[in-house]
């Protein structure tokens, strides 16, 4: 079945440092979505990437979708303590009827030290 | 309104109890999902309902029984659970559009934190 690998599992940074998490799918994706889950919270949708090579920015966050639509990354510039949480990528398989089934990466737990 | 409401927020139950989790959305979404999430793990899909019909059951044990009474409501009935079923149970919804049934982004509820004693 489809698998989405996400690295690193943990990342500790000093406030102000940059952070990147990477996702790689075993199969071509229709789209990839990114979610953030704060400690004790629930996943909150951040962004969806659909097109090959797509790059989207949200303030200090930059999201990229690979040319082959199998990999993606999230980069945060100058982290702040409010960035703390777990970042998940979730891929929607290409082709066929997926019924919206997302395959989640394992998540990257980000800790920001002030 | 992009809210998915789940009740209760917390639930403690014994292994012989029967309880239900509830989920409600008023965004007009026609796909609804149940996920189970353990600590430090990603959400794990359990069930998907599309147009009030069960379209995916990820081989979930029969002690979990989903129900979709109408397009706004989703229930998860629990019976004879095991301690290892303790987890955060998340509900999500998404729109479906187009002739090819394209599923949109998922909006998650805050979850029910379940403890089975």
PDB file of C-alpha atoms in Angstrom:
ATOM      1  CA  UNK A   1       0.000   0.000   0.000  1.00  0.00           C
ATOM      2  CA  UNK A   2       0.916   3.646  -0.221  1.00  0.00           C
ATOM      3  CA  UNK A   3       3.453   4.884   2.308  1.00  0.00           C
ATOM      4  CA  UNK A   4       4.565   8.393   3.175  1.00  0.00           C
ATOM      5  CA  UNK A   5       7.873   8.728   4.965  1.00  0.00           C
ATOM      6  CA  UNK A   6       8.559  11.913   6.920  1.00  0.00           C
ATOM      7  CA  UNK A   7      11.836  13.037   8.444  1.00  0.00           C
ATOM      8  CA  UNK A   8      13.127  14.005  10.873  1.00  0.00           C
ATOM      9  CA  UNK A   9      10.974  12.553  13.650  1.00  0.00           C
ATOM     10  CA  UNK A  10      12.164  15.183  16.124  1.00  0.00           C
ATOM     11  CA  UNK A  11      13.747  18.597  15.683  1.00  0.00           C
ATOM     12  CA  UNK A  12      14.993  20.868  18.443  1.00  0.00           C
ATOM     13  CA  UNK A  13      15.936  24.405  17.434  1.00  0.00           C
ATOM     14  CA  UNK A  14      16.824  27.653  19.103  1.00  0.00           C
ATOM     15  CA  UNK A  15      14.344  30.424  18.527  1.00  0.00           C
ATOM     16  CA  UNK A  16      15.336  32.249  15.352  1.00  0.00           C
ATOM     17  CA  UNK A  17      16.815  29.192  13.640  1.00  0.00           C
ATOM     18  CA  UNK A  18      15.281  27.707  10.518  1.00  0.00           C
ATOM     19  CA  UNK A  19      13.478  24.362  10.358  1.00  0.00           C
ATOM     20  CA  UNK A  20      12.689  21.950   7.541  1.00  0.00           C
ATOM     21  CA  UNK A  21      10.707  18.716   7.432  1.00  0.00           C
ATOM     22  CA  UNK A  22      10.625  16.394   4.438  1.00  0.00           C
ATOM     23  CA  UNK A  23       8.074  13.926   3.093  1.00  0.00           C
ATOM     24  CA  UNK A  24       8.507  11.245   0.481  1.00  0.00           C
ATOM     25  CA  UNK A  25       5.714   9.094  -0.932  1.00  0.00           C
ATOM     26  CA  UNK A  26       6.114   5.603  -2.364  1.00  0.00           C
ATOM     27  CA  UNK A  27       3.585   6.476  -5.091  1.00  0.00           C
ATOM     28  CA  UNK A  28       2.585   9.518  -7.120  1.00  0.00           C
ATOM     29  CA  UNK A  29       0.199  11.794  -5.299  1.00  0.00           C
ATOM     30  CA  UNK A  30      -2.847  13.715  -6.454  1.00  0.00           C
ATOM     31  CA  UNK A  31      -2.069  16.334  -3.853  1.00  0.00           C
ATOM     32  CA  UNK A  32      -0.305  16.711  -0.542  1.00  0.00           C
ATOM     33  CA  UNK A  33      -1.643  18.484   2.508  1.00  0.00           C
ATOM     34  CA  UNK A  34       0.159  19.811   5.556  1.00  0.00           C
ATOM     35  CA  UNK A  35      -1.283  19.919   9.048  1.00  0.00           C
ATOM     36  CA  UNK A  36      -0.021  21.297  12.351  1.00  0.00           C
ATOM     37  CA  UNK A  37      -0.979  19.795  15.687  1.00  0.00           C
ATOM     38  CA  UNK A  38      -0.170  21.752  18.817  1.00  0.00           C
ATOM     39  CA  UNK A  39       0.548  19.795  22.014  1.00  0.00           C
ATOM     40  CA  UNK A  40      -2.795  18.568  23.360  1.00  0.00           C
ATOM     41  CA  UNK A  41      -4.587  19.817  20.261  1.00  0.00           C
ATOM     42  CA  UNK A  42      -5.938  18.468  17.010  1.00  0.00           C
ATOM     43  CA  UNK A  43      -4.593  18.612  13.450  1.00  0.00           C
ATOM     44  CA  UNK A  44      -5.179  21.979  11.817  1.00  0.00           C
ATOM     45  CA  UNK A  45      -4.971  22.309   8.065  1.00  0.00           C
ATOM     46  CA  UNK A  46      -2.147  24.533   6.825  1.00  0.00           C
ATOM     47  CA  UNK A  47      -1.985  24.167   3.060  1.00  0.00           C
ATOM     48  CA  UNK A  48      -2.657  21.947   0.065  1.00  0.00           C
ATOM     49  CA  UNK A  49      -0.265  21.535  -2.864  1.00  0.00           C
ATOM     50  CA  UNK A  50      -1.673  20.175  -6.104  1.00  0.00           C
ATOM     51  CA  UNK A  51       0.583  21.075  -9.023  1.00  0.00           C
ATOM     52  CA  UNK A  52       3.951  19.561  -9.885  1.00  0.00           C
ATOM     53  CA  UNK A  53       6.746  21.833  -8.630  1.00  0.00           C
ATOM     54  CA  UNK A  54       4.321  24.072  -6.755  1.00  0.00           C
ATOM     55  CA  UNK A  55       5.684  26.453  -4.131  1.00  0.00           C
ATOM     56  CA  UNK A  56       3.438  28.273  -1.673  1.00  0.00           C
ATOM     57  CA  UNK A  57       4.299  30.689   1.122  1.00  0.00           C
ATOM     58  CA  UNK A  58       2.476  31.635   4.283  1.00  0.00           C
ATOM     59  CA  UNK A  59       4.461  34.330   6.079  1.00  0.00           C
ATOM     60  CA  UNK A  60       7.532  32.463   7.429  1.00  0.00           C
ATOM     61  CA  UNK A  61       6.367  29.059   6.106  1.00  0.00           C
ATOM     62  CA  UNK A  62       7.319  27.823   2.625  1.00  0.00           C
ATOM     63  CA  UNK A  63       5.829  24.653   1.178  1.00  0.00           C
ATOM     64  CA  UNK A  64       7.117  22.824  -1.889  1.00  0.00           C
ATOM     65  CA  UNK A  65       5.763  19.951  -3.962  1.00  0.00           C
ATOM     66  CA  UNK A  66       8.243  17.969  -6.028  1.00  0.00           C
ATOM     67  CA  UNK A  67       8.244  17.782  -9.802  1.00  0.00           C
ATOM     68  CA  UNK A  68       7.301  14.105  -9.721  1.00  0.00           C
ATOM     69  CA  UNK A  69       4.548  14.773  -7.148  1.00  0.00           C
ATOM     70  CA  UNK A  70       6.082  12.247  -4.766  1.00  0.00           C
ATOM     71  CA  UNK A  71       7.886  14.474  -2.318  1.00  0.00           C
ATOM     72  CA  UNK A  72       7.277  17.657  -0.421  1.00  0.00           C
ATOM     73  CA  UNK A  73       8.866  19.827   2.225  1.00  0.00           C
ATOM     74  CA  UNK A  74       7.934  22.512   4.702  1.00  0.00           C
ATOM     75  CA  UNK A  75      10.478  25.154   5.642  1.00  0.00           C
ATOM     76  CA  UNK A  76      10.026  27.604   8.503  1.00  0.00           C
ATOM     77  CA  UNK A  77      12.282  30.652   8.564  1.00  0.00           C
ATOM     78  CA  UNK A  78      13.315  32.157  11.883  1.00  0.00           C
ATOM     79  CA  UNK A  79      11.283  29.898  14.165  1.00  0.00           C
ATOM     80  CA  UNK A  80       9.273  31.316  17.032  1.00  0.00           C
ATOM     81  CA  UNK A  81       8.001  29.605  20.173  1.00  0.00           C
ATOM     82  CA  UNK A  82       4.516  29.677  18.640  1.00  0.00           C
ATOM     83  CA  UNK A  83       5.763  27.255  15.953  1.00  0.00           C
ATOM     84  CA  UNK A  84       6.011  24.439  18.519  1.00  0.00           C
ATOM     85  CA  UNK A  85       3.993  21.359  17.589  1.00  0.00           C
ATOM     86  CA  UNK A  86       3.897  18.360  15.306  1.00  0.00           C
ATOM     87  CA  UNK A  87       3.856  18.918  11.566  1.00  0.00           C
ATOM     88  CA  UNK A  88       2.257  16.221   9.450  1.00  0.00           C
ATOM     89  CA  UNK A  89       2.229  15.819   5.719  1.00  0.00           C
ATOM     90  CA  UNK A  90      -0.648  13.802   4.273  1.00  0.00           C
ATOM     91  CA  UNK A  91      -0.847  12.564   0.732  1.00  0.00           C
ATOM     92  CA  UNK A  92      -3.881  11.802  -1.391  1.00  0.00           C
ATOM     93  CA  UNK A  93      -3.180   8.998  -3.869  1.00  0.00           C
ATOM     94  CA  UNK A  94      -3.425   9.750  -7.593  1.00  0.00           C
ATOM     95  CA  UNK A  95      -5.887   7.877  -9.778  1.00  0.00           C
ATOM     96  CA  UNK A  96      -8.964   5.869  -8.916  1.00  0.00           C
ATOM     97  CA  UNK A  97     -11.437   6.597  -6.160  1.00  0.00           C
ATOM     98  CA  UNK A  98      -9.663   7.437  -2.957  1.00  0.00           C
ATOM     99  CA  UNK A  99     -12.741   8.523  -0.977  1.00  0.00           C
ATOM    100  CA  UNK A 100     -10.498  11.236   0.395  1.00  0.00           C
ATOM    101  CA  UNK A 101      -8.231   8.749   2.138  1.00  0.00           C
ATOM    102  CA  UNK A 102      -5.105  10.551   3.285  1.00  0.00           C
ATOM    103  CA  UNK A 103      -1.880   8.739   4.040  1.00  0.00           C
ATOM    104  CA  UNK A 104      -0.148  10.606   6.840  1.00  0.00           C
ATOM    105  CA  UNK A 105       3.567  10.851   7.370  1.00  0.00           C
ATOM    106  CA  UNK A 106       4.837  10.018  10.848  1.00  0.00           C
ATOM    107  CA  UNK A 107       5.105  13.700  11.707  1.00  0.00           C
ATOM    108  CA  UNK A 108       7.964  15.890  12.856  1.00  0.00           C
ATOM    109  CA  UNK A 109       7.813  17.091  16.444  1.00  0.00           C
ATOM    110  CA  UNK A 110       9.281  20.592  16.599  1.00  0.00           C
ATOM    111  CA  UNK A 111      10.584  22.035  19.854  1.00  0.00           C
ATOM    112  CA  UNK A 112      11.717  25.657  19.920  1.00  0.00           C
ATOM    113  CA  UNK A 113      13.963  26.786  22.767  1.00  0.00           C
ATOM    114  CA  UNK A 114      13.663  30.485  23.649  1.00  0.00           C
TER     115      UNK A 114
ATOM    116  CA  UNK B   1     -18.130  28.354   9.948  1.00  0.00           C
ATOM    117  CA  UNK B   2     -15.354  25.766   9.599  1.00  0.00           C
ATOM    118  CA  UNK B   3     -16.085  23.964  12.821  1.00  0.00           C
ATOM    119  CA  UNK B   4     -16.396  20.273  13.493  1.00  0.00           C
ATOM    120  CA  UNK B   5     -17.826  19.670  16.958  1.00  0.00           C
ATOM    121  CA  UNK B   6     -17.100  16.504  18.901  1.00  0.00           C
ATOM    122  CA  UNK B   7     -18.656  15.368  22.163  1.00  0.00           C
ATOM    123  CA  UNK B   8     -17.712  14.431  24.754  1.00  0.00           C
ATOM    124  CA  UNK B   9     -14.227  15.945  25.063  1.00  0.00           C
ATOM    125  CA  UNK B  10     -13.160  13.284  27.531  1.00  0.00           C
ATOM    126  CA  UNK B  11     -14.569   9.826  28.233  1.00  0.00           C
ATOM    127  CA  UNK B  12     -13.589   7.161  30.723  1.00  0.00           C
ATOM    128  CA  UNK B  13     -15.232   3.788  30.320  1.00  0.00           C
ATOM    129  CA  UNK B  14     -14.914   0.267  31.583  1.00  0.00           C
ATOM    130  CA  UNK B  15     -14.445  -2.705  29.306  1.00  0.00           C
ATOM    131  CA  UNK B  16     -18.083  -3.756  29.697  1.00  0.00           C
ATOM    132  CA  UNK B  17     -19.583  -0.331  29.027  1.00  0.00           C
ATOM    133  CA  UNK B  18     -21.371   0.881  25.922  1.00  0.00           C
ATOM    134  CA  UNK B  19     -20.807   4.489  24.941  1.00  0.00           C
ATOM    135  CA  UNK B  20     -21.054   6.682  21.858  1.00  0.00           C
ATOM    136  CA  UNK B  21     -18.934   9.457  20.439  1.00  0.00           C
ATOM    137  CA  UNK B  22     -20.653  12.184  18.472  1.00  0.00           C
ATOM    138  CA  UNK B  23     -19.505  14.475  15.695  1.00  0.00           C
ATOM    139  CA  UNK B  24     -21.374  17.296  14.005  1.00  0.00           C
ATOM    140  CA  UNK B  25     -20.600  19.687  11.168  1.00  0.00           C
ATOM    141  CA  UNK B  26     -22.692  22.318   9.418  1.00  0.00           C
ATOM    142  CA  UNK B  27     -20.408  23.096   6.500  1.00  0.00           C
ATOM    143  CA  UNK B  28     -22.436  21.008   4.073  1.00  0.00           C
ATOM    144  CA  UNK B  29     -19.590  18.522   3.745  1.00  0.00           C
ATOM    145  CA  UNK B  30     -20.670  15.144   2.382  1.00  0.00           C
ATOM    146  CA  UNK B  31     -17.610  13.165   3.514  1.00  0.00           C
ATOM    147  CA  UNK B  32     -16.991  12.413   7.175  1.00  0.00           C
ATOM    148  CA  UNK B  33     -14.171  10.472   8.787  1.00  0.00           C
ATOM    149  CA  UNK B  34     -13.222   8.772  12.020  1.00  0.00           C
ATOM    150  CA  UNK B  35      -9.568   8.606  13.014  1.00  0.00           C
ATOM    151  CA  UNK B  36      -7.772   7.124  16.003  1.00  0.00           C
ATOM    152  CA  UNK B  37      -4.606   8.802  17.235  1.00  0.00           C
ATOM    153  CA  UNK B  38      -2.125   7.504  19.778  1.00  0.00           C
ATOM    154  CA  UNK B  39       0.409   9.781  21.458  1.00  0.00           C
ATOM    155  CA  UNK B  40       3.230  10.944  19.185  1.00  0.00           C
ATOM    156  CA  UNK B  41       1.700   9.099  16.219  1.00  0.00           C
ATOM    157  CA  UNK B  42      -0.182  10.304  13.137  1.00  0.00           C
ATOM    158  CA  UNK B  43      -3.961   9.971  12.885  1.00  0.00           C
ATOM    159  CA  UNK B  44      -4.946   6.493  11.767  1.00  0.00           C
ATOM    160  CA  UNK B  45      -8.000   6.275   9.507  1.00  0.00           C
ATOM    161  CA  UNK B  46     -10.820   4.071  10.757  1.00  0.00           C
ATOM    162  CA  UNK B  47     -13.904   4.844   8.650  1.00  0.00           C
ATOM    163  CA  UNK B  48     -15.005   7.103   5.807  1.00  0.00           C
ATOM    164  CA  UNK B  49     -18.599   8.001   5.010  1.00  0.00           C
ATOM    165  CA  UNK B  50     -19.428   9.489   1.630  1.00  0.00           C
ATOM    166  CA  UNK B  51     -22.956  10.783   1.065  1.00  0.00           C
ATOM    167  CA  UNK B  52     -23.983   9.061   4.311  1.00  0.00           C
ATOM    168  CA  UNK B  53     -22.789   5.670   3.060  1.00  0.00           C
ATOM    169  CA  UNK B  54     -19.837   3.780   4.483  1.00  0.00           C
ATOM    170  CA  UNK B  55     -17.143   3.839   1.790  1.00  0.00           C
ATOM    171  CA  UNK B  56     -14.060   2.786   3.749  1.00  0.00           C
ATOM    172  CA  UNK B  57     -13.680   0.511   6.779  1.00  0.00           C
ATOM    173  CA  UNK B  58      -9.993   0.066   7.533  1.00  0.00           C
ATOM    174  CA  UNK B  59     -10.494  -3.417   9.016  1.00  0.00           C
ATOM    175  CA  UNK B  60     -11.580  -1.930  12.315  1.00  0.00           C
ATOM    176  CA  UNK B  61     -12.684  -4.404  15.031  1.00  0.00           C
ATOM    177  CA  UNK B  62     -16.442  -4.793  15.374  1.00  0.00           C
ATOM    178  CA  UNK B  63     -16.375  -3.329  18.875  1.00  0.00           C
ATOM    179  CA  UNK B  64     -16.297   0.006  17.018  1.00  0.00           C
ATOM    180  CA  UNK B  65     -19.530   0.638  15.119  1.00  0.00           C
ATOM    181  CA  UNK B  66     -19.939   3.798  13.047  1.00  0.00           C
ATOM    182  CA  UNK B  67     -23.224   5.396  12.134  1.00  0.00           C
ATOM    183  CA  UNK B  68     -24.095   8.350   9.911  1.00  0.00           C
ATOM    184  CA  UNK B  69     -27.741   9.294  10.638  1.00  0.00           C
ATOM    185  CA  UNK B  70     -27.674  12.307   8.310  1.00  0.00           C
ATOM    186  CA  UNK B  71     -25.283  14.494   6.374  1.00  0.00           C
ATOM    187  CA  UNK B  72     -24.345  16.566   9.446  1.00  0.00           C
ATOM    188  CA  UNK B  73     -23.897  13.872  12.062  1.00  0.00           C
ATOM    189  CA  UNK B  74     -21.482  11.023  12.606  1.00  0.00           C
ATOM    190  CA  UNK B  75     -21.486   8.677  15.564  1.00  0.00           C
ATOM    191  CA  UNK B  76     -19.062   6.050  16.768  1.00  0.00           C
ATOM    192  CA  UNK B  77     -20.609   3.420  19.024  1.00  0.00           C
ATOM    193  CA  UNK B  78     -18.232   1.698  21.417  1.00  0.00           C
ATOM    194  CA  UNK B  79     -18.780  -1.664  23.087  1.00  0.00           C
ATOM    195  CA  UNK B  80     -16.515  -4.044  24.974  1.00  0.00           C
ATOM    196  CA  UNK B  81     -13.405  -1.975  24.367  1.00  0.00           C
ATOM    197  CA  UNK B  82      -9.933  -2.965  25.449  1.00  0.00           C
ATOM    198  CA  UNK B  83      -7.395  -0.821  27.344  1.00  0.00           C
ATOM    199  CA  UNK B  84      -5.309  -0.579  24.163  1.00  0.00           C
ATOM    200  CA  UNK B  85      -8.225   1.288  22.546  1.00  0.00           C
ATOM    201  CA  UNK B  86      -7.447   4.263  24.766  1.00  0.00           C
ATOM    202  CA  UNK B  87      -6.571   7.104  22.396  1.00  0.00           C
ATOM    203  CA  UNK B  88      -7.692  10.411  20.942  1.00  0.00           C
ATOM    204  CA  UNK B  89     -10.582   9.851  18.544  1.00  0.00           C
ATOM    205  CA  UNK B  90     -10.812  12.476  15.844  1.00  0.00           C
ATOM    206  CA  UNK B  91     -13.665  13.250  13.514  1.00  0.00           C
ATOM    207  CA  UNK B  92     -13.107  15.135  10.271  1.00  0.00           C
ATOM    208  CA  UNK B  93     -15.209  16.289   7.358  1.00  0.00           C
ATOM    209  CA  UNK B  94     -14.505  17.381   3.813  1.00  0.00           C
ATOM    210  CA  UNK B  95     -16.451  18.540   0.803  1.00  0.00           C
ATOM    211  CA  UNK B  96     -16.977  16.347  -2.248  1.00  0.00           C
ATOM    212  CA  UNK B  97     -17.416  17.991  -5.617  1.00  0.00           C
ATOM    213  CA  UNK B  98     -17.491  17.240  -9.310  1.00  0.00           C
ATOM    214  CA  UNK B  99     -18.614  14.253 -11.307  1.00  0.00           C
ATOM    215  CA  UNK B 100     -15.404  12.400 -10.444  1.00  0.00           C
ATOM    216  CA  UNK B 101     -15.970  12.797  -6.709  1.00  0.00           C
ATOM    217  CA  UNK B 102     -13.047  15.008  -5.799  1.00  0.00           C
ATOM    218  CA  UNK B 103     -12.536  15.164  -2.052  1.00  0.00           C
ATOM    219  CA  UNK B 104     -11.457  18.458  -0.560  1.00  0.00           C
ATOM    220  CA  UNK B 105      -9.347  19.269   2.453  1.00  0.00           C
ATOM    221  CA  UNK B 106     -10.306  17.771   5.793  1.00  0.00           C
ATOM    222  CA  UNK B 107     -11.355  19.803   8.801  1.00  0.00           C
ATOM    223  CA  UNK B 108     -10.750  18.097  12.107  1.00  0.00           C
ATOM    224  CA  UNK B 109     -12.699  18.336  15.327  1.00  0.00           C
ATOM    225  CA  UNK B 110     -10.959  18.750  18.676  1.00  0.00           C
ATOM    226  CA  UNK B 111     -11.347  15.050  19.403  1.00  0.00           C
ATOM    227  CA  UNK B 112     -12.571  12.847  22.232  1.00  0.00           C
ATOM    228  CA  UNK B 113      -9.865  11.643  24.593  1.00  0.00           C
ATOM    229  CA  UNK B 114     -10.915   8.110  25.534  1.00  0.00           C
ATOM    230  CA  UNK B 115      -9.577   6.070  28.429  1.00  0.00           C
ATOM    231  CA  UNK B 116     -10.594   2.429  28.767  1.00  0.00           C
ATOM    232  CA  UNK B 117     -10.074   0.958  32.219  1.00  0.00           C
TER     233      UNK B 117
END
